[in-house]
Short mmCIF file of N, CA and C in Angstrom, two decimals:
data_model
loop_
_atom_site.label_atom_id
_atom_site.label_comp_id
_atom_site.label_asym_id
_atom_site.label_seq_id
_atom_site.Cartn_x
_atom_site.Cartn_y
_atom_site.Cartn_z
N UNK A 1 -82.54 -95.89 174.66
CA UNK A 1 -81.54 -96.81 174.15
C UNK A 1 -82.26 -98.09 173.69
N UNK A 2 -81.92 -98.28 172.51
CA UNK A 2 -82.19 -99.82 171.97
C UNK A 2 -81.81 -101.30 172.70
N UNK A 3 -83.03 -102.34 172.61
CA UNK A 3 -82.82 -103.18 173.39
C UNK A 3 -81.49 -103.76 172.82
N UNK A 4 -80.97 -103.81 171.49
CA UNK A 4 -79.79 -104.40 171.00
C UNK A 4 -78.65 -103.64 171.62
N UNK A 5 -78.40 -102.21 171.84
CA UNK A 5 -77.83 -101.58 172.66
C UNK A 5 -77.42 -101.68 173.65
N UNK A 6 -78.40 -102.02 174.16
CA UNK A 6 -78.56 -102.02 175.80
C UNK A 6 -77.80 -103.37 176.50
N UNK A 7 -77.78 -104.78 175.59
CA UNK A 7 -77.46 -105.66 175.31
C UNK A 7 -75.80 -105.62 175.63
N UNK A 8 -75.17 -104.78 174.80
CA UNK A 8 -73.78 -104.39 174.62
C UNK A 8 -73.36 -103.84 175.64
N UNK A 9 -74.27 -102.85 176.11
CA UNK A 9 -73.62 -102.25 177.81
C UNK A 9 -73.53 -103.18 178.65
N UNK A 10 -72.30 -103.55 179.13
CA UNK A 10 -71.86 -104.33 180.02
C UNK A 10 -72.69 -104.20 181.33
N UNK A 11 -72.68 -102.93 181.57
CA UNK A 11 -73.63 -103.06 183.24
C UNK A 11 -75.11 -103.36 182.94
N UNK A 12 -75.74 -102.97 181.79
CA UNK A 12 -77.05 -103.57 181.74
C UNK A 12 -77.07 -105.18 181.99
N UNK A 13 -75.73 -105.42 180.45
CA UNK A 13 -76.15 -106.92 180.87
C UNK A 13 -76.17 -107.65 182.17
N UNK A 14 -74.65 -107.33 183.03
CA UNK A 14 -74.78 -107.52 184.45
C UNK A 14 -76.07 -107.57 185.11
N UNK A 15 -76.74 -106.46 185.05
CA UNK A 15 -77.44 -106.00 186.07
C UNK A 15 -78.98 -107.14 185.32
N UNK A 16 -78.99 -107.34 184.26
CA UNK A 16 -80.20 -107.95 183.85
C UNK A 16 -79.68 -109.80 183.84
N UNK A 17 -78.72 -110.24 184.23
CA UNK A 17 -78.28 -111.13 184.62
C UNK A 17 -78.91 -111.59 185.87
N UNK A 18 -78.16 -110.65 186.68
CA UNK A 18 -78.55 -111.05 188.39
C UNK A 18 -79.56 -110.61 188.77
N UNK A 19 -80.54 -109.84 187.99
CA UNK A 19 -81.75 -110.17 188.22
C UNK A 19 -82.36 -111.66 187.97
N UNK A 20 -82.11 -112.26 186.78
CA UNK A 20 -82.64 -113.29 186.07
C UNK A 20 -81.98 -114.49 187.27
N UNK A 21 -80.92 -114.30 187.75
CA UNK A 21 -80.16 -115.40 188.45
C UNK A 21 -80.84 -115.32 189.90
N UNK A 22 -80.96 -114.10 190.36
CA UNK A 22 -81.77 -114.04 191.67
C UNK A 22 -83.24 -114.09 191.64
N UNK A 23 -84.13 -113.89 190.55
CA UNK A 23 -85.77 -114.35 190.14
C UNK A 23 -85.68 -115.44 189.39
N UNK A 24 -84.74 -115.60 188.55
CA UNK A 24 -85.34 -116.86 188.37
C UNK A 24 -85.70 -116.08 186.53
N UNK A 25 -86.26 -117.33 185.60
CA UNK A 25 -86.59 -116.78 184.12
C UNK A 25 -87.79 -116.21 184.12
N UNK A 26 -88.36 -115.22 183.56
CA UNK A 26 -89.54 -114.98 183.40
C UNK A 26 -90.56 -116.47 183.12
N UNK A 27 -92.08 -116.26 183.76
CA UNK A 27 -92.75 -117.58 183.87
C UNK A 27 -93.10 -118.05 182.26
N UNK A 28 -93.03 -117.23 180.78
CA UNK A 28 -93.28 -117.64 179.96
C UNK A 28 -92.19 -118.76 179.41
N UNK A 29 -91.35 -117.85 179.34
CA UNK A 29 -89.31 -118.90 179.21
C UNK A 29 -89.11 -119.40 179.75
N UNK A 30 -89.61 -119.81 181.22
CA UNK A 30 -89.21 -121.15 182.30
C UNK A 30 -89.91 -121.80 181.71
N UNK A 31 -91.83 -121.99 181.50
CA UNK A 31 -92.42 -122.83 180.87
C UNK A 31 -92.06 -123.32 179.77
N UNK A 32 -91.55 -122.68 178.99
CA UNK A 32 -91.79 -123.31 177.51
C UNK A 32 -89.55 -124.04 177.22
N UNK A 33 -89.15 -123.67 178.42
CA UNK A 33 -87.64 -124.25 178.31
C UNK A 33 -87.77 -125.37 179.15
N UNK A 34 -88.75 -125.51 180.02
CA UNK A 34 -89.29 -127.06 180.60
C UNK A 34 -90.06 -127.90 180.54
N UNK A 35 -90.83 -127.37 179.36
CA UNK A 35 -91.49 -128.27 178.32
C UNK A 35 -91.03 -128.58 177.50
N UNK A 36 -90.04 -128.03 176.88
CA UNK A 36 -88.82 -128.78 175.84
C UNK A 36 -87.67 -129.81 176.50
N UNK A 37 -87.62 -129.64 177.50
CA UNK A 37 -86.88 -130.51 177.89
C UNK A 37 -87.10 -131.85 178.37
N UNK A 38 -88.64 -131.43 178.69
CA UNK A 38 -89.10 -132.63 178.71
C UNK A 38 -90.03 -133.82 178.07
N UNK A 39 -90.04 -133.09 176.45
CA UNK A 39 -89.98 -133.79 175.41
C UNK A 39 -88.84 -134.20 175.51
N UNK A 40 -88.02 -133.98 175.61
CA UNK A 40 -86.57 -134.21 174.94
C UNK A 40 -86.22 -135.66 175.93
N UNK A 41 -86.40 -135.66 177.23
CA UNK A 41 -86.09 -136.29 177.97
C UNK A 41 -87.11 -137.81 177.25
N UNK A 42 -88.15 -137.24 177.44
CA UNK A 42 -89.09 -138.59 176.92
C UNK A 42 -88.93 -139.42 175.59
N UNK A 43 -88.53 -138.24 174.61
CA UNK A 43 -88.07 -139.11 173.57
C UNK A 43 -86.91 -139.77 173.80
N UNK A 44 -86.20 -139.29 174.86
CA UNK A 44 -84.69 -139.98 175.02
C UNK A 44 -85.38 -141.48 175.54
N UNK A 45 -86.07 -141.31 176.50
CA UNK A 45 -86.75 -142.51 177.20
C UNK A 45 -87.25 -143.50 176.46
N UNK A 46 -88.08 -143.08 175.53
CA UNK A 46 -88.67 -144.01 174.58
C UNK A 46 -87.99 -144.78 173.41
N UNK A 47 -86.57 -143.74 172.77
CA UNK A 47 -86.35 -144.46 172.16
C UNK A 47 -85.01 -145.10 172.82
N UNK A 48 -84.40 -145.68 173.88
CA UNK A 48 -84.28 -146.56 174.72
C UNK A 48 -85.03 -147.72 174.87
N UNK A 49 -86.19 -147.45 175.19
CA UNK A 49 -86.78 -148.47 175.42
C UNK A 49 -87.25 -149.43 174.26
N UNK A 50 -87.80 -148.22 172.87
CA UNK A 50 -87.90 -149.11 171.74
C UNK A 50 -86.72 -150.07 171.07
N UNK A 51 -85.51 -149.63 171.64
CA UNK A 51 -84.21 -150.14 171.44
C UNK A 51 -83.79 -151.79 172.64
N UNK A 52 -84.46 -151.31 173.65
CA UNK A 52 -84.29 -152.65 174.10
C UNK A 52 -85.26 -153.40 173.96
N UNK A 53 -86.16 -153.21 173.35
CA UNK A 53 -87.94 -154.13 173.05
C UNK A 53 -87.16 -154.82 171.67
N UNK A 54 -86.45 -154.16 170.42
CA UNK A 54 -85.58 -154.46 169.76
C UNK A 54 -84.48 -155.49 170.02
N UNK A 55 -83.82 -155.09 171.12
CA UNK A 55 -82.85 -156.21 171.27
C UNK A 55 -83.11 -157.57 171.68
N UNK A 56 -84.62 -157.77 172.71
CA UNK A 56 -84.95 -158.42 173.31
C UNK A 56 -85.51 -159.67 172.40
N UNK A 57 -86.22 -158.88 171.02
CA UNK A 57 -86.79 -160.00 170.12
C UNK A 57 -85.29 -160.45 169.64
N UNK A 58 -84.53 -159.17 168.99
CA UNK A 58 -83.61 -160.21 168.52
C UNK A 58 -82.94 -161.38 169.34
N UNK A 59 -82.80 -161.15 170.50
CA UNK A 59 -82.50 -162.16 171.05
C UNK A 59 -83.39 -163.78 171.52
N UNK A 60 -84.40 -163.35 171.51
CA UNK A 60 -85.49 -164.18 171.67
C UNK A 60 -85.73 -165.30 170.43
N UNK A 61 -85.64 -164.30 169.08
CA UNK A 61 -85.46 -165.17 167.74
C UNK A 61 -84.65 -165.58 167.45
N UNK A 62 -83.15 -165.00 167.80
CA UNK A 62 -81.89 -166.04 167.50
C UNK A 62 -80.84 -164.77 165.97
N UNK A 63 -82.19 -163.56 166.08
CA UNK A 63 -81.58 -163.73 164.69
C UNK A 63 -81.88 -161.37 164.88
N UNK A 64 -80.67 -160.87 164.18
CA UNK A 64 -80.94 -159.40 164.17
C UNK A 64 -82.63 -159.11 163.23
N UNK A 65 -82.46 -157.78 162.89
CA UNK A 65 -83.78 -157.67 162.56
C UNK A 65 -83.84 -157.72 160.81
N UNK A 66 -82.92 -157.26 160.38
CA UNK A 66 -82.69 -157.59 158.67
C UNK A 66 -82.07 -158.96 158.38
N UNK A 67 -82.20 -159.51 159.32
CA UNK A 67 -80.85 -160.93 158.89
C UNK A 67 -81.93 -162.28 158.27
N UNK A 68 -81.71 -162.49 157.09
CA UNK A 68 -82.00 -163.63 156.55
C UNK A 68 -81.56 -165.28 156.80
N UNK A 69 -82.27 -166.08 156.81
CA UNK A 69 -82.32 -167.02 156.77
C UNK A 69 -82.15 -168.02 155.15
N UNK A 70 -81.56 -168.95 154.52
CA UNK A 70 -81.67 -169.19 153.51
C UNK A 70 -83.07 -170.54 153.65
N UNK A 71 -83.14 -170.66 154.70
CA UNK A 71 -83.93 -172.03 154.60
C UNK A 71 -85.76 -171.51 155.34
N UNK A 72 -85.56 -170.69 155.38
CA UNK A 72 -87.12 -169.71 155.65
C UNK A 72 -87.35 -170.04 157.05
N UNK A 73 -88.48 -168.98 157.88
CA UNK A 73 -88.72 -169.16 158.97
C UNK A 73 -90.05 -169.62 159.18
N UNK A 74 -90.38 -170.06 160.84
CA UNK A 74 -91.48 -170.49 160.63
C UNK A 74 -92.25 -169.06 161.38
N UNK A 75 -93.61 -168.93 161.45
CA UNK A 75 -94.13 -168.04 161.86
C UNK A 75 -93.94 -167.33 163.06
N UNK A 76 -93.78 -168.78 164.27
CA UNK A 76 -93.65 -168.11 165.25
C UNK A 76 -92.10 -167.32 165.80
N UNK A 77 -91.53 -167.50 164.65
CA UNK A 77 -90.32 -166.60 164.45
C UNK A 77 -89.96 -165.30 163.74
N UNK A 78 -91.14 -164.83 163.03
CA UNK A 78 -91.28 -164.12 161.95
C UNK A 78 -91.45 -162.91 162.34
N UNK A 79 -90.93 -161.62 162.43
CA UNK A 79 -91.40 -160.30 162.92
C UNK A 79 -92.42 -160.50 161.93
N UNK A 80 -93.43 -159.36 162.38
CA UNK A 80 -94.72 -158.52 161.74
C UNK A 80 -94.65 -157.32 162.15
N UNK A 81 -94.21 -156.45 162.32
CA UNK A 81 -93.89 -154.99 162.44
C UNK A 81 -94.11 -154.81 163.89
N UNK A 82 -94.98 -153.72 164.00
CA UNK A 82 -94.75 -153.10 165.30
C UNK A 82 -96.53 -152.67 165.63
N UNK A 83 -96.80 -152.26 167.24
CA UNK A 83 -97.43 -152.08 167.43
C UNK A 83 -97.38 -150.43 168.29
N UNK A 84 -98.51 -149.84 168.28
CA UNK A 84 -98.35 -148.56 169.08
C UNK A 84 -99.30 -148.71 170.90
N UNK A 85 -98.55 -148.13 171.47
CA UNK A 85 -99.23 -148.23 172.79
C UNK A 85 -98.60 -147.06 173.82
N UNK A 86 -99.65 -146.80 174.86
CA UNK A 86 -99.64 -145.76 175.35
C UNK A 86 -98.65 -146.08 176.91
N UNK A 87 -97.43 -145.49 177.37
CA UNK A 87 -97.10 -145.44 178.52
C UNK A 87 -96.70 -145.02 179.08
N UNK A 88 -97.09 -144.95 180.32
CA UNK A 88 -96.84 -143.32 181.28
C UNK A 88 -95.55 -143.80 182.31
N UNK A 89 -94.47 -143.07 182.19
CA UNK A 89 -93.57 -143.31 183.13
C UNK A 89 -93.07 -141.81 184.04
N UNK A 90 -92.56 -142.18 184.77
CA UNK A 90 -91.98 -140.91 185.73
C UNK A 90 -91.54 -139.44 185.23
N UNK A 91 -91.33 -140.00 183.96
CA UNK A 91 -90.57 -138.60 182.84
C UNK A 91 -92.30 -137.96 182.42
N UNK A 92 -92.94 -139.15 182.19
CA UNK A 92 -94.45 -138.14 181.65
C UNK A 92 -94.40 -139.32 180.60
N UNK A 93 -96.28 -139.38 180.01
CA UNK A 93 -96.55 -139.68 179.18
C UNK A 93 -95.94 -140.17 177.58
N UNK A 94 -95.85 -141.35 177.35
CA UNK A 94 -95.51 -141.88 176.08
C UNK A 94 -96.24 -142.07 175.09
N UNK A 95 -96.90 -141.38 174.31
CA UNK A 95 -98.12 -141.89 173.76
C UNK A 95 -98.44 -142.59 172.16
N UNK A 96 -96.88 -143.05 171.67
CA UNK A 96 -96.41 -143.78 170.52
C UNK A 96 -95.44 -144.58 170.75
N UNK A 97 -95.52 -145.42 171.51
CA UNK A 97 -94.43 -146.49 172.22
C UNK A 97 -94.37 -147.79 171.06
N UNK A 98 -93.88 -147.90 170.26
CA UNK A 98 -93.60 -148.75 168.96
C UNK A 98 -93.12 -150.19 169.81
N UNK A 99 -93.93 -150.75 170.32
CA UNK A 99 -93.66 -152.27 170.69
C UNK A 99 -93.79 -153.49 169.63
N UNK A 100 -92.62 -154.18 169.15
CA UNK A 100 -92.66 -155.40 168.30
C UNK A 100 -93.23 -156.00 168.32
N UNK A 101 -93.60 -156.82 167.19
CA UNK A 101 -94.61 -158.11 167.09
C UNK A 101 -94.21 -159.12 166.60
N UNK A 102 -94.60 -160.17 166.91
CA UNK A 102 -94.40 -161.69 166.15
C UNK A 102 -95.47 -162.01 165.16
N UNK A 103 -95.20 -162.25 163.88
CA UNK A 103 -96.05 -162.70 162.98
C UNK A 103 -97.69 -164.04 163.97
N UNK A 104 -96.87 -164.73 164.70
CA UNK A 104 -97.39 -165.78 165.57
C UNK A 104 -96.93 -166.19 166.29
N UNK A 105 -97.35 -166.16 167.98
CA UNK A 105 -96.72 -166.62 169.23
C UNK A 105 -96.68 -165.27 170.37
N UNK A 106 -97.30 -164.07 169.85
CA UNK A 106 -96.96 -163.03 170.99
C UNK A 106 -96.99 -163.48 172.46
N UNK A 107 -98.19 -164.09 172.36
CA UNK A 107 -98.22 -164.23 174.22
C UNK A 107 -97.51 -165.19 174.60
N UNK A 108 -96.74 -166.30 173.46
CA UNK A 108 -95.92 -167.10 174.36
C UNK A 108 -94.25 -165.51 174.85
N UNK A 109 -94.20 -165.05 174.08
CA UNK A 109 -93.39 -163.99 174.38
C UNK A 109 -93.13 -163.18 176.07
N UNK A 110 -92.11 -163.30 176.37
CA UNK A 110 -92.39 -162.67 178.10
C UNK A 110 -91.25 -161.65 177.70
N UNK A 111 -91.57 -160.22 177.84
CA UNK A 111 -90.62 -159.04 177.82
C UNK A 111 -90.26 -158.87 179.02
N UNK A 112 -88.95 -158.53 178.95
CA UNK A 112 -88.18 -157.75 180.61
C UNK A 112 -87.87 -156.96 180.32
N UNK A 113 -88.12 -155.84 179.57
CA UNK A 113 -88.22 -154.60 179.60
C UNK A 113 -89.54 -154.05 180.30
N UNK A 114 -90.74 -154.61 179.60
CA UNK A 114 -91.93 -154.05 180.39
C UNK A 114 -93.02 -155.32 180.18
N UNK A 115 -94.04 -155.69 180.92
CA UNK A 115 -95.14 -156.86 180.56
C UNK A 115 -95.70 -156.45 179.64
N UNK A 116 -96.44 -157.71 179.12
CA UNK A 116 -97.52 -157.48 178.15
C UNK A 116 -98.61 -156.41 178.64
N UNK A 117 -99.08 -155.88 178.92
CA UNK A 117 -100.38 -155.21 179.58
C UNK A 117 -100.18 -153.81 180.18
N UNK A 118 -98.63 -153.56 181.18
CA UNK A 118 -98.54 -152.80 181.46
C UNK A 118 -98.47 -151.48 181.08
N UNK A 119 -99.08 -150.70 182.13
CA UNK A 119 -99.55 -149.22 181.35
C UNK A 119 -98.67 -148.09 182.34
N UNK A 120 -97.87 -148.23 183.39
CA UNK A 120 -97.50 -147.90 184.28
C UNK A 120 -95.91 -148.46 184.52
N UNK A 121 -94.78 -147.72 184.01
CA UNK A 121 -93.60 -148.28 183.88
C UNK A 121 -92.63 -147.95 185.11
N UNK A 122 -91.36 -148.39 186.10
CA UNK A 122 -90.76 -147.36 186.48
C UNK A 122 -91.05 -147.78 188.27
N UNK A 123 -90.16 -146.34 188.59
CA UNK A 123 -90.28 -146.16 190.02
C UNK A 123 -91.76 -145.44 190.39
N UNK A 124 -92.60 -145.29 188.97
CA UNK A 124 -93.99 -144.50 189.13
C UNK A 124 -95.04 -145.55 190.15
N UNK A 125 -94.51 -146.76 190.05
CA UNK A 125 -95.46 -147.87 190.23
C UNK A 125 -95.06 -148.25 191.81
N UNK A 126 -93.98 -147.95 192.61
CA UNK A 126 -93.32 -147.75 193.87
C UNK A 126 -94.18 -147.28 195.09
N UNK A 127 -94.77 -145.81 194.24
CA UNK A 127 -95.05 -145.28 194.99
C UNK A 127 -96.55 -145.48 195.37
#
């Protein structure tokens, strides 16, 4: 009988069910369905966080991130894009973490999302 067949017989499927429910997925499909998930989780993580590194300047500058001024800014108000940096949190490794920049003034800048320096985010740092 064909595996598409076999599929359709109700007691196969049963029976190849409660195997799978009482073992568990084969070790290739557990791996590779918990390695997707935990991309998935991390990008959820990251882009959170790039979202509040976002909110934080806007709030810091006074001003959203497309919003013009008619009378110009001075530097140390000025985005300059973004920077990349590496950070490891409890979910796993971040290794394109898009942190904002100020044209001029970064280090007067204090983030509460994460410090300047830190490489270690989280309840990872607890333990």
């Amino acid at each position: 009988m064909s595996h598409a067949k076999q599929l359709h017989n109700r007691r196969y499927l049963h029976d190849y069910l409660e195997i799978i429910h009482r073992e568990g997925l084969p070790g290739n499909i557990k791996n590779d369905r918990c390695r997707k998930g935990q991309d998935t989780v991390i990008a959820t993580v990251q882009h959170v966080i790039e979202a509040a590194l976002d909110e934080e300047l806007s709030a810091y500058l006074g001003l959203d991130r497309d919003e013009h001024v008619p009378w110009g800014r001075s530097p140390e108000s000025t985005r300059s894009g973004r920077y990349q940096r590496v950070l490891i949190t409890q979910y796993g490794a971040m290794t394109a973490l898009h942190v904002p920049k100020l044209r001029r003034g970064n280090g007067a800048l204090i983030w509460q999302s994460i410090t300047r320096y830190e490489r270690c985010w989280g309840p990872l740092l607890d333990h």
